[in-house]
Coordinates of C-alpha atoms and ligand atoms in Angstrom, one line a residue:
M1 CA 62.9 109.3 115.5
K2 CA 62.0 107.1 112.6
L3 CA 64.7 104.5 113.3
F4 CA 62.5 101.6 114.3
K5 CA 59.6 102.2 112.1
L6 CA 59.3 98.7 110.6
G7 CA 56.1 96.8 111.2
S8 CA 55.6 94.2 113.9
L9 CA 55.5 91.0 111.8
F10 CA 58.1 88.4 112.6
I11 CA 60.5 87.3 109.9
Y12 CA 61.7 83.7 109.9
T13 CA 65.3 83.5 108.9
L14 CA 67.0 80.3 108.0
L15 CA 70.4 80.2 109.7
T16 CA 73.1 77.7 109.8
V17 CA 74.3 77.3 113.4
G18 CA 77.3 75.8 115.2
C19 CA 80.7 75.1 113.8
Q20 CA 80.4 71.3 114.4
N21 CA 76.8 71.2 113.2
K22 CA 77.3 73.0 109.9
N23 CA 74.5 71.0 108.3
I24 CA 71.9 71.5 110.9
V25 CA 69.7 74.3 109.7
K26 CA 67.6 75.9 112.5
K27 CA 64.7 78.2 112.1
V28 CA 65.3 81.3 114.1
E29 CA 62.8 84.0 115.1
Q30 CA 64.2 87.4 114.4
S31 CA 62.2 90.4 115.5
P32 CA 62.2 93.1 112.8
T33 CA 62.1 95.7 115.6
Q34 CA 65.5 94.5 116.7
R35 CA 68.1 97.3 116.9
P36 CA 70.0 97.6 113.6
N37 CA 73.2 95.7 113.0
I38 CA 76.3 97.8 112.2
I39 CA 79.0 96.7 109.8
F40 CA 82.0 99.0 109.7
I41 CA 84.2 98.2 106.7
M42 CA 87.5 100.0 106.6
S43 CA 90.5 99.6 104.3
D44 CA 94.0 101.0 105.0
D45 CA 95.1 103.8 102.7
H46 CA 92.3 103.4 100.2
A47 CA 92.2 106.7 98.2
Y48 CA 88.8 107.9 97.0
Q49 CA 90.3 108.2 93.6
A50 CA 90.4 104.4 93.5
I51 CA 86.7 103.8 94.0
S52 CA 84.6 104.1 90.9
A53 CA 81.6 105.6 92.8
Y54 CA 83.9 108.7 93.1
D55 CA 86.0 108.4 90.0
K56 CA 86.0 105.9 87.2
T57 CA 89.4 106.8 85.8
L58 CA 91.5 104.2 87.5
I59 CA 89.4 101.2 88.6
N60 CA 86.0 99.7 88.6
T61 CA 84.8 98.7 92.1
P62 CA 81.2 97.4 91.6
N63 CA 80.8 96.0 95.0
I64 CA 82.0 99.0 97.0
D65 CA 79.9 101.1 94.7
R66 CA 76.8 99.0 95.6
I67 CA 76.9 100.6 99.0
A68 CA 76.6 104.1 97.5
N69 CA 74.0 103.0 94.9
E70 CA 71.9 101.6 97.7
G71 CA 72.7 104.4 100.1
M72 CA 74.8 107.6 100.4
L73 CA 78.1 108.8 98.9
F74 CA 79.9 111.4 101.0
T75 CA 82.0 113.8 98.8
N76 CA 83.4 115.9 101.6
A77 CA 84.4 113.3 104.3
S78 CA 87.8 113.9 105.9
V79 CA 90.0 112.6 108.7
T80 CA 91.3 114.6 111.6
N81 CA 94.9 113.3 111.4
S82 CA 95.9 111.5 108.3
I83 CA 97.7 108.4 109.6
C84 CA 96.7 104.9 110.5
A85 CA 96.6 104.3 114.2
P86 CA 95.6 107.8 115.2
S87 CA 92.7 107.6 112.8
R88 CA 91.5 104.4 114.3
A89 CA 91.8 105.9 117.8
V90 CA 89.6 108.9 116.7
I91 CA 87.1 106.5 115.2
L92 CA 86.8 104.3 118.4
T93 CA 86.8 107.2 120.9
G94 CA 85.0 110.0 119.0
K95 CA 87.7 112.3 120.2
H96 CA 90.5 114.2 118.5
S97 CA 94.1 112.9 118.8
H98 CA 95.1 115.6 121.3
I99 CA 92.4 114.4 123.6
N100 CA 92.6 110.6 123.2
G101 CA 96.4 110.8 123.3
K102 CA 97.1 108.6 120.2
I103 CA 98.8 111.3 118.2
D104 CA 101.0 109.1 116.0
N105 CA 101.7 105.5 115.0
L106 CA 104.4 105.3 117.6
S107 CA 102.7 106.1 120.9
H108 CA 100.6 103.6 122.7
F109 CA 96.8 103.7 122.6
D110 CA 95.6 104.6 126.1
T111 CA 93.2 101.8 126.9
T112 CA 91.5 103.9 129.7
N113 CA 89.8 105.7 126.9
V114 CA 86.1 104.8 126.5
T115 CA 85.4 103.4 123.1
F116 CA 82.0 103.1 121.3
P117 CA 82.3 99.2 121.0
Q118 CA 82.6 99.1 124.8
I119 CA 79.4 101.1 125.2
L120 CA 77.6 99.0 122.5
Q121 CA 78.7 95.8 124.2
K122 CA 77.3 97.0 127.5
A123 CA 74.1 97.9 125.7
G124 CA 73.6 94.3 124.5
Y125 CA 75.3 94.4 121.2
Q126 CA 77.5 91.5 120.0
T127 CA 80.8 92.9 119.0
A128 CA 83.6 91.5 116.8
M129 CA 86.7 92.8 115.0
F130 CA 88.7 91.2 112.2
G131 CA 91.8 92.5 110.4
K132 CA 94.0 95.5 111.0
L133 CA 93.9 97.6 114.2
H134 CA 97.6 98.7 114.5
F135 CA 97.4 99.8 118.2
G136 CA 100.1 97.6 119.7
N137 CA 97.5 96.5 122.2
N138 CA 94.3 94.5 122.0
P139 CA 90.9 96.1 121.6
K140 CA 88.5 96.4 124.5
G141 CA 84.8 95.8 124.2
F142 CA 84.8 92.9 121.7
D143 CA 83.3 89.5 122.2
E144 CA 85.7 88.2 119.6
F145 CA 88.7 89.6 117.7
K146 CA 91.3 88.3 115.3
I147 CA 93.7 91.1 114.5
L148 CA 96.9 91.5 112.6
P149 CA 100.0 92.3 114.6
G150 CA 101.1 95.9 113.7
Q151 CA 100.9 96.4 109.9
G152 CA 100.3 92.7 109.3
D153 CA 101.5 90.7 106.2
Y154 CA 99.8 90.2 102.9
Y155 CA 100.7 86.5 102.5
N156 CA 100.2 83.8 105.2
P157 CA 99.6 86.4 107.9
K158 CA 99.8 86.0 111.6
F159 CA 96.7 86.9 113.6
I160 CA 96.4 87.8 117.3
T161 CA 93.4 86.1 118.8
Q162 CA 92.0 85.7 122.3
K163 CA 93.3 82.2 122.3
G164 CA 96.9 83.1 121.2
D165 CA 98.6 83.8 117.9
T166 CA 97.9 81.8 114.7
I167 CA 99.3 81.9 111.2
I168 CA 96.7 81.4 108.5
D169 CA 97.8 80.4 105.0
G170 CA 96.6 82.4 102.1
Y171 CA 96.0 86.1 101.1
V172 CA 95.1 88.5 103.9
T173 CA 92.1 90.2 102.2
D174 CA 90.4 86.8 101.6
I175 CA 91.3 85.6 105.1
T176 CA 90.0 88.7 106.8
T177 CA 86.7 88.1 105.0
D178 CA 86.6 84.4 105.8
L179 CA 87.0 85.2 109.5
T180 CA 84.3 87.8 109.3
L181 CA 81.8 85.5 107.5
D182 CA 82.7 82.7 109.8
W183 CA 81.7 84.8 112.8
M184 CA 78.5 86.0 111.2
K185 CA 77.6 82.5 110.2
H186 CA 78.6 80.5 113.2
R187 CA 79.3 82.4 116.4
R188 CA 76.7 85.1 116.5
D189 CA 73.4 84.9 118.3
P190 CA 70.8 85.8 115.7
N191 CA 68.4 87.1 118.3
K192 CA 70.8 90.0 119.2
P193 CA 72.0 92.9 117.2
F194 CA 75.7 93.0 116.3
M195 CA 78.4 95.5 115.6
L196 CA 81.2 94.2 113.4
M197 CA 84.5 95.9 112.4
Y198 CA 85.8 94.4 109.2
L199 CA 89.2 96.0 108.7
H200 CA 91.4 95.4 105.6
K201 CA 95.1 95.7 105.5
A202 CA 95.0 96.4 101.8
P203 CA 95.8 98.6 99.9
H204 CA 98.6 99.5 102.4
R205 CA 102.2 99.7 101.2
A206 CA 104.0 97.5 99.9
W207 CA 100.9 96.8 97.8
L208 CA 101.1 93.0 97.2
P209 CA 98.1 91.9 95.1
S210 CA 96.6 88.5 95.2
E211 CA 97.7 86.0 92.7
K212 CA 94.3 86.2 91.0
Y213 CA 95.2 89.7 89.8
Y214 CA 98.9 89.6 89.0
K215 CA 98.5 89.2 85.3
E216 CA 95.6 91.5 84.7
Y217 CA 96.9 94.5 86.7
T218 CA 100.6 94.3 85.7
Q219 CA 99.4 94.8 82.1
K220 CA 97.4 98.0 82.8
T221 CA 98.5 101.6 82.0
F222 CA 96.9 104.5 83.8
P223 CA 96.5 108.2 82.9
L224 CA 99.0 110.5 84.6
P225 CA 97.7 112.9 87.3
E226 CA 97.9 116.5 86.3
T227 CA 100.2 117.3 89.2
L228 CA 102.6 114.4 88.8
F229 CA 105.5 116.8 88.1
D230 CA 104.4 119.5 90.7
D231 CA 107.3 121.9 91.6
Y232 CA 105.6 123.1 94.8
K233 CA 106.3 126.6 93.6
T234 CA 103.8 128.4 95.8
R235 CA 104.2 126.3 98.9
G236 CA 106.4 126.6 101.9
S237 CA 109.1 124.3 103.0
A238 CA 106.9 121.4 104.2
A239 CA 105.9 120.1 100.8
K240 CA 109.4 120.6 99.4
S241 CA 111.1 118.6 102.2
A242 CA 108.6 115.8 102.4
E243 CA 110.1 112.4 101.5
M244 CA 107.3 110.7 99.7
G245 CA 108.2 111.4 96.1
I246 CA 107.6 108.6 93.6
L247 CA 110.9 109.3 91.8
K248 CA 113.2 109.8 94.9
H249 CA 111.6 107.9 97.7
M250 CA 109.7 105.0 96.3
S251 CA 111.9 101.9 96.4
L252 CA 112.5 100.1 93.2
I253 CA 112.7 96.9 95.2
N254 CA 110.1 96.8 97.9
D255 CA 107.7 99.1 96.2
N256 CA 108.2 98.5 92.5
K257 CA 109.1 94.8 92.9
L258 CA 112.4 94.7 91.1
T259 CA 114.7 92.1 92.5
P260 CA 117.8 93.1 94.4
A261 CA 119.7 91.3 91.6
T262 CA 118.2 93.5 88.9
V263 CA 119.0 96.7 90.8
K264 CA 122.6 95.5 91.5
E265 CA 123.1 94.6 87.9
L266 CA 122.0 98.0 86.8
N267 CA 124.2 99.6 89.4
I268 CA 121.4 101.7 90.9
E269 CA 121.8 103.0 94.4
Q270 CA 118.9 101.8 96.6
W271 CA 118.3 102.4 100.3
S272 CA 116.1 99.3 100.5
Q273 CA 118.0 96.3 99.2
L274 CA 116.2 93.5 100.8
G275 CA 112.9 93.0 99.1
E276 CA 111.4 92.1 102.4
S277 CA 107.8 92.8 101.5
L278 CA 107.9 89.4 99.8
Y279 CA 109.4 87.4 102.6
T280 CA 106.2 85.7 103.8
L281 CA 105.3 84.1 100.4
N282 CA 106.0 80.3 100.5
A283 CA 107.9 78.6 97.7
E284 CA 104.8 77.8 95.6
Q285 CA 103.4 81.4 96.0
R286 CA 106.8 82.8 95.2
A287 CA 107.1 80.8 92.0
K288 CA 103.7 82.1 90.8
W289 CA 104.8 85.7 91.7
D290 CA 108.1 85.3 89.9
A291 CA 106.4 84.0 86.8
V292 CA 104.7 87.3 86.4
Y293 CA 107.1 89.8 88.0
G294 CA 110.3 88.1 86.6
P295 CA 109.5 89.4 83.0
I296 CA 108.9 92.9 84.4
N297 CA 112.5 92.8 85.7
E298 CA 113.8 91.8 82.3
D299 CA 111.8 94.5 80.5
F300 CA 113.1 97.1 83.0
K301 CA 116.7 96.1 82.3
K302 CA 116.2 96.8 78.6
R303 CA 114.5 100.2 79.2
Y304 CA 116.6 101.6 82.1
P305 CA 119.7 102.6 80.1
T306 CA 117.6 105.1 78.0
M307 CA 115.4 106.4 80.9
N308 CA 115.6 109.9 82.4
D309 CA 114.0 111.3 85.6
S310 CA 110.8 111.9 83.8
T311 CA 110.4 108.5 82.1
L312 CA 111.6 106.7 85.3
T313 CA 108.9 108.6 87.3
V314 CA 106.2 107.5 84.8
W315 CA 107.5 103.9 84.9
K316 CA 107.5 103.9 88.7
Y317 CA 104.0 105.5 88.8
Q318 CA 102.6 102.8 86.5
R319 CA 104.2 100.0 88.5
Y320 CA 102.9 101.6 91.7
L321 CA 99.3 101.9 90.5
Q322 CA 99.3 98.4 89.0
D323 CA 100.0 96.8 92.4
Y324 CA 98.1 99.3 94.5
L325 CA 94.9 98.9 92.4
G326 CA 95.5 95.1 92.1
T327 CA 95.1 94.9 95.9
I328 CA 91.9 96.9 95.7
A329 CA 90.4 94.5 93.2
S330 CA 90.5 91.9 95.9
V331 CA 89.0 94.2 98.5
D332 CA 86.1 94.9 96.2
D333 CA 85.5 91.1 95.5
N334 CA 85.5 90.5 99.2
V335 CA 83.2 93.3 100.1
G336 CA 80.9 91.7 97.6
R337 CA 81.0 88.4 99.5
V338 CA 79.9 90.2 102.7
L339 CA 77.1 92.2 101.0
D340 CA 75.9 89.0 99.3
Y341 CA 75.8 87.2 102.6
L342 CA 73.7 90.0 104.1
D343 CA 71.3 89.8 101.2
E344 CA 71.1 86.0 101.2
E345 CA 70.4 85.9 104.9
Q346 CA 67.9 88.7 104.8
L347 CA 70.0 90.7 107.2
A348 CA 70.6 93.6 104.8
D349 CA 67.4 95.4 105.6
N350 CA 68.3 95.9 109.2
T351 CA 72.0 96.5 108.8
I352 CA 73.8 99.7 108.4
V353 CA 77.0 99.2 106.3
V354 CA 79.7 101.7 106.2
Y355 CA 82.7 101.7 103.9
T356 CA 85.6 104.0 104.5
S357 CA 89.4 104.2 104.8
D358 CA 91.6 105.2 107.7
Q359 CA 92.7 108.1 105.5
G360 CA 93.2 109.1 101.8
F361 CA 96.3 108.6 99.8
Y362 CA 98.3 110.2 97.0
L363 CA 98.2 108.3 93.7
G364 CA 100.9 110.4 92.1
E365 CA 99.2 113.7 92.8
H366 CA 102.0 116.3 93.6
G367 CA 104.4 113.5 92.6
W368 CA 103.6 111.6 95.8
F369 CA 102.6 108.4 97.4
D370 CA 101.6 108.1 101.1
K371 CA 99.4 110.6 103.1
R372 CA 99.9 112.7 106.3
F373 CA 99.3 116.2 104.8
M374 CA 96.1 118.1 105.1
Y375 CA 96.1 118.6 101.3
N376 CA 93.1 117.2 99.6
E377 CA 94.0 113.6 98.6
S378 CA 95.1 112.5 102.0
F379 CA 92.7 114.7 104.1
K380 CA 89.7 113.5 102.2
T381 CA 88.6 109.9 102.8
P382 CA 86.1 107.7 101.0
L383 CA 82.8 107.3 102.8
L384 CA 79.8 105.3 101.6
I385 CA 76.9 104.2 103.8
K386 CA 73.9 102.1 103.1
W387 CA 71.0 101.7 105.5
P388 CA 67.9 100.4 103.8
N389 CA 64.6 102.1 104.8
Q390 CA 66.5 105.0 106.4
I391 CA 68.7 106.3 103.6
K392 CA 67.2 107.1 100.2
P393 CA 69.3 105.1 97.7
G394 CA 71.7 106.9 95.4
I395 CA 72.1 110.2 97.3
T396 CA 75.3 112.3 97.2
E397 CA 76.0 114.3 100.4
D398 CA 78.5 117.2 100.3
E399 CA 78.4 118.2 104.0
M400 CA 81.8 118.2 105.8
V401 CA 81.8 115.0 107.9
Q402 CA 84.8 113.3 109.6
N403 CA 86.0 110.0 111.0
L404 CA 85.4 111.8 114.4
D405 CA 81.7 111.4 113.8
F406 CA 81.4 107.6 113.6
A407 CA 81.2 106.8 117.4
Q408 CA 78.3 109.1 118.0
T409 CA 76.6 108.0 114.8
F410 CA 76.8 104.3 115.8
L411 CA 75.6 105.0 119.3
E412 CA 72.6 106.9 118.0
V413 CA 71.8 104.1 115.5
A414 CA 71.8 101.7 118.4
G415 CA 69.6 104.1 120.5
V416 CA 72.3 104.7 123.1
T417 CA 73.1 108.2 124.4
A418 CA 76.7 109.1 123.6
P419 CA 79.0 110.4 126.4
E420 CA 79.1 114.2 126.5
D421 CA 82.8 114.4 126.0
M422 CA 82.8 112.9 122.6
Q423 CA 83.7 115.6 120.1
G424 CA 82.0 114.5 116.8
E425 CA 78.4 114.9 115.5
S426 CA 76.1 112.0 114.8
L427 CA 75.5 111.6 111.0
V428 CA 72.0 110.2 111.6
P429 CA 70.3 113.5 110.6
L430 CA 72.2 113.5 107.3
L431 CA 71.5 109.8 106.7
T432 CA 67.8 110.2 107.4
G433 CA 67.2 113.4 105.4
N434 CA 67.0 115.7 108.4
K435 CA 69.7 118.0 107.1
A436 CA 68.2 121.2 108.7
V437 CA 69.8 120.3 112.1
W438 CA 73.3 120.0 110.6
D439 CA 75.2 123.2 111.1
R440 CA 79.0 122.4 111.0
D441 CA 80.9 125.0 109.0
A442 CA 84.5 124.0 109.6
V443 CA 86.5 120.8 110.3
Y444 CA 89.7 120.6 112.3
Y445 CA 92.9 118.8 111.4
H446 CA 96.1 118.1 113.3
Y447 CA 99.1 116.0 112.2
Y448 CA 102.0 115.2 114.6
E449 CA 104.3 112.4 113.5
Y450 CA 107.5 114.4 112.8
P451 CA 110.4 113.9 112.6
A452 CA 109.6 110.5 111.1
E453 CA 109.4 108.4 107.9
H454 CA 108.3 110.6 105.0
A455 CA 109.3 113.8 106.9
V456 CA 106.0 115.6 106.8
K457 CA 106.2 118.5 109.2
R458 CA 103.7 119.0 112.1
H459 CA 100.7 121.1 111.1
Y460 CA 97.1 121.9 112.0
G461 CA 94.4 123.7 110.2
I462 CA 90.7 124.0 109.4
A463 CA 88.8 123.5 106.2
T464 CA 85.5 125.2 105.4
K465 CA 83.7 124.3 102.2
D466 CA 85.4 127.3 100.5
Y467 CA 88.9 127.5 102.0
K468 CA 91.6 125.6 103.8
I469 CA 94.1 127.3 106.1
I470 CA 97.2 125.3 107.4
H471 CA 99.8 126.2 109.9
F472 CA 103.1 124.3 109.8
Y473 CA 104.9 124.6 113.1
H474 CA 107.6 123.0 115.3
D475 CA 110.8 123.6 113.3
V476 CA 109.1 126.1 111.0
N477 CA 106.4 128.7 111.3
E478 CA 104.6 128.8 107.9
W479 CA 101.0 129.4 106.8
E480 CA 99.2 128.2 103.6
L481 CA 95.8 129.1 102.3
Y482 CA 93.9 127.3 99.5
D483 CA 90.8 128.4 97.7
R484 CA 89.0 125.0 97.5
L485 CA 86.4 126.1 95.0
N486 CA 88.6 127.8 92.5
D487 CA 91.7 125.6 93.0
P488 CA 90.4 122.1 93.9
K489 CA 93.8 120.5 93.1
E490 CA 95.4 122.9 95.6
V491 CA 98.4 124.0 93.6
N492 CA 98.2 127.7 94.5
N493 CA 99.0 128.7 98.1
V494 CA 97.4 132.2 98.2
I495 CA 98.3 133.1 101.8
N496 CA 100.3 136.2 100.6
D497 CA 97.9 137.2 97.8
P498 CA 96.5 140.6 98.8
K499 CA 93.1 139.6 97.2
Y500 CA 92.8 137.0 100.0
A501 CA 93.8 139.2 102.9
Q502 CA 90.4 139.3 104.5
V503 CA 89.9 135.6 104.0
V504 CA 93.2 135.0 105.8
T505 CA 92.1 137.1 108.7
R506 CA 88.7 135.4 108.9
M507 CA 90.2 131.9 108.6
K508 CA 92.9 132.5 111.2
Q509 CA 90.2 133.8 113.6
K510 CA 88.0 130.8 112.9
L511 CA 90.9 128.5 113.4
Q512 CA 91.6 129.9 116.8
E513 CA 87.9 129.5 117.7
T514 CA 87.9 125.9 116.5
R515 CA 91.0 125.0 118.4
K516 CA 89.4 126.4 121.5
K517 CA 86.1 124.5 120.8
Y518 CA 88.0 121.2 120.6
K519 CA 90.3 122.1 123.5
D520 CA 93.5 122.1 121.5
S521 CA 96.2 124.7 122.3
E522 CA 99.8 125.8 121.8
E523 CA 100.5 124.4 125.3
L524 CA 99.4 120.9 124.1
D525 CA 101.3 121.2 120.9
W526 CA 104.5 121.7 122.9
K527 CA 103.6 119.0 125.4
Y528 CA 103.3 116.5 122.5
I529 CA 106.6 117.8 121.0
E530 CA 108.4 117.3 124.3
S531 CA 106.9 113.8 124.9
Y532 CA 107.8 112.7 121.4
N533 CA 110.5 110.0 121.2
Ligands
LIG1 C1 105.0 102.0 106.9 C2 105.3 102.4 105.5 C3 105.1 103.9 105.3 C4 103.8 104.4 105.9 C5 103.7 103.9 107.4 C6 102.4 104.3 108.1 N1 106.6 102.1 105.1 O1 106.1 102.4 107.8 O2 105.2 104.3 104.0 O3 103.7 105.8 105.8 O4 103.8 102.5 107.4 O5 101.3 103.8 107.4 S1 106.9 100.6 104.6 O6 108.2 100.6 103.9 O7 107.0 99.8 105.9 O8 105.8 100.1 103.8 S2 100.0 103.6 108.2 O9 98.9 103.4 107.3 O10 100.2 102.5 109.1 O11 99.9 104.9 109.0
LIG2 CA1 96.6 103.9 106.8

C-alpha cells in the first residue's frame, strides 16, 4: 500500500487553540505520517445536474468543482435506495437497507448497527458531525455532534447537541459551516487524525435560498429539460401514478413561494395553503424576503389569466430552479470556506475530501421534482473526491460505485480492517489507480417507502453499465428494462421488445444472483411490507 508514503520530516503548523484563548497561537508538531483526515461533505437532494463539474447548463459551482479538479469525478455513482435517512444508514453501516433495517424515512434507525464512525473513533480518530442526519435518534461514535432535528429549518434553525437543544440565528448552510470550522479550529487535537461529517440541509425542499442570492437567482431563466412534458408512454403504472409532477404536485405556495393571499385572489385550488416553509424567518428576514418575492406575486397575478397547463408548468419549473439553485450557490460558497481553511492550515495534503449527496433529484426531467425512483436522475448521485498525493488530479472515473462503499473506503483509508459483514467495496483501488482489482459488474437498488408522499411504488433492480432492469411489486407486478447506452434519458422501456428478449433473460438472472449475494429475498420484501405502518 502506498497510503503513507510521505517522507519523515516534521511539518510545523501554526494553529489557533482554545475558544477562550483565540489569540494565543501555538506551534504544534504534526507528523506527516499521521493517518489521513477524512472530511465527508454531503448535501441533501443535490442533483449532479446542478454541479458544473458534471454539467455547466444550470449553475457554476467553482468550489465543489475544485474537489474534482484536484481529484476524481465519478460519473457512474449511485445510491442503493434513493431517499434521505435510508441513504445515510447505508453510508454509516456499509450495508443495504434490508440488512441495516432503515428501509424508509419513517422507521427508526437501529442503533445496534455498527457504524464506521464508531470503528474509527475506537481506532483513535477524532469524530464530529454537523448538520442534517434525519434519523430521529442521535448518532453514535461521535466526540461531538450538532445536528438538525428531522428535516431542519433553513432560517434560524434548531440544533440538537450533546448539551441540549439550541436555536442559532441565521441561514442553515452558513451556520452548519460555522460549526464545522469552529470544531476544526478550536476543539480538535491537531496531533490526532479526524473524521468529520459536514452535512448540508440544502438544497432540500422547500428550497429557501439565503438572502445573498434572492435577487440574482429570481431573475434567472433556465433551459427546459427535453423530457419536461414526458407522457410516460412506454412505462408501466408506477411512473404514471407517482405524485411528483411539477404541474400537479408542486405547491404554488410552499414550493413556488406565492402567498396564500395571491392564490386565494386568483381562486386557485391548493392543497397546501399555509406557506409554512417561511415560518421561521424573523420579521427583518421576512421583510427582505417580501421585498424580492412580493413583486413575483404581482407579476404572476398578471400572467395567470392567460396561462395554460404548458405555460404554467414552465413558470413553475423556472420558479423551482431559481430557488433550488439559489440554495446551491450558498452550499458552494461554504464548501469553499472549508477547502480554503484546509489549504491555509496546510491540512489539505493529508486530508481526503468527499463531496456527495444523499441521492440525486429530478430537475424537471420527466416533468418531475423529488427522487425515489431507480431512473437515472435520482439513482445517480454526485461524487467528487480529492486526496492529494494519492489521486491524480482531474481524473474522471466511470466505474459503478455506490454510497454502500463509503464505510469500507474510509476504514481502508484509516488503515483499519472493515467488518466482514459490510457489503460494499473500498474505493481505494480506484482512487489510487489500482483499477485492475475492481470487478463489480452490477449494482443493486431497492426502494420501499410506499404508500407514502409522492406515491412511488416499491421496486428493486440492478444496473450494469449497459442496462437497467426494474421490478415494481407490492400492489403491481411490472418489469421495465432500459438500454442505458442507447437511451441515456431512459424514455424507452424495452422490456417487451423482442430484440431485447435475451437481454431480459440475462438481466433477470443476474438480478436474482445479485439479490442472493446481498441476502435480499421475496420473504424479506413481504416482511417489510407487513411491518410497514
Ligand atoms: C418532505 C418533502 C418531500 C420529500 C420528503 C423526503 N415534503 O416530506 O417532498 O420527498 O421530505 O425527503 S415537504 O413538503 O415537507 O417539503 S428526504 O430527502 O428527507 O428523503
Ligand atoms: Ca435527501
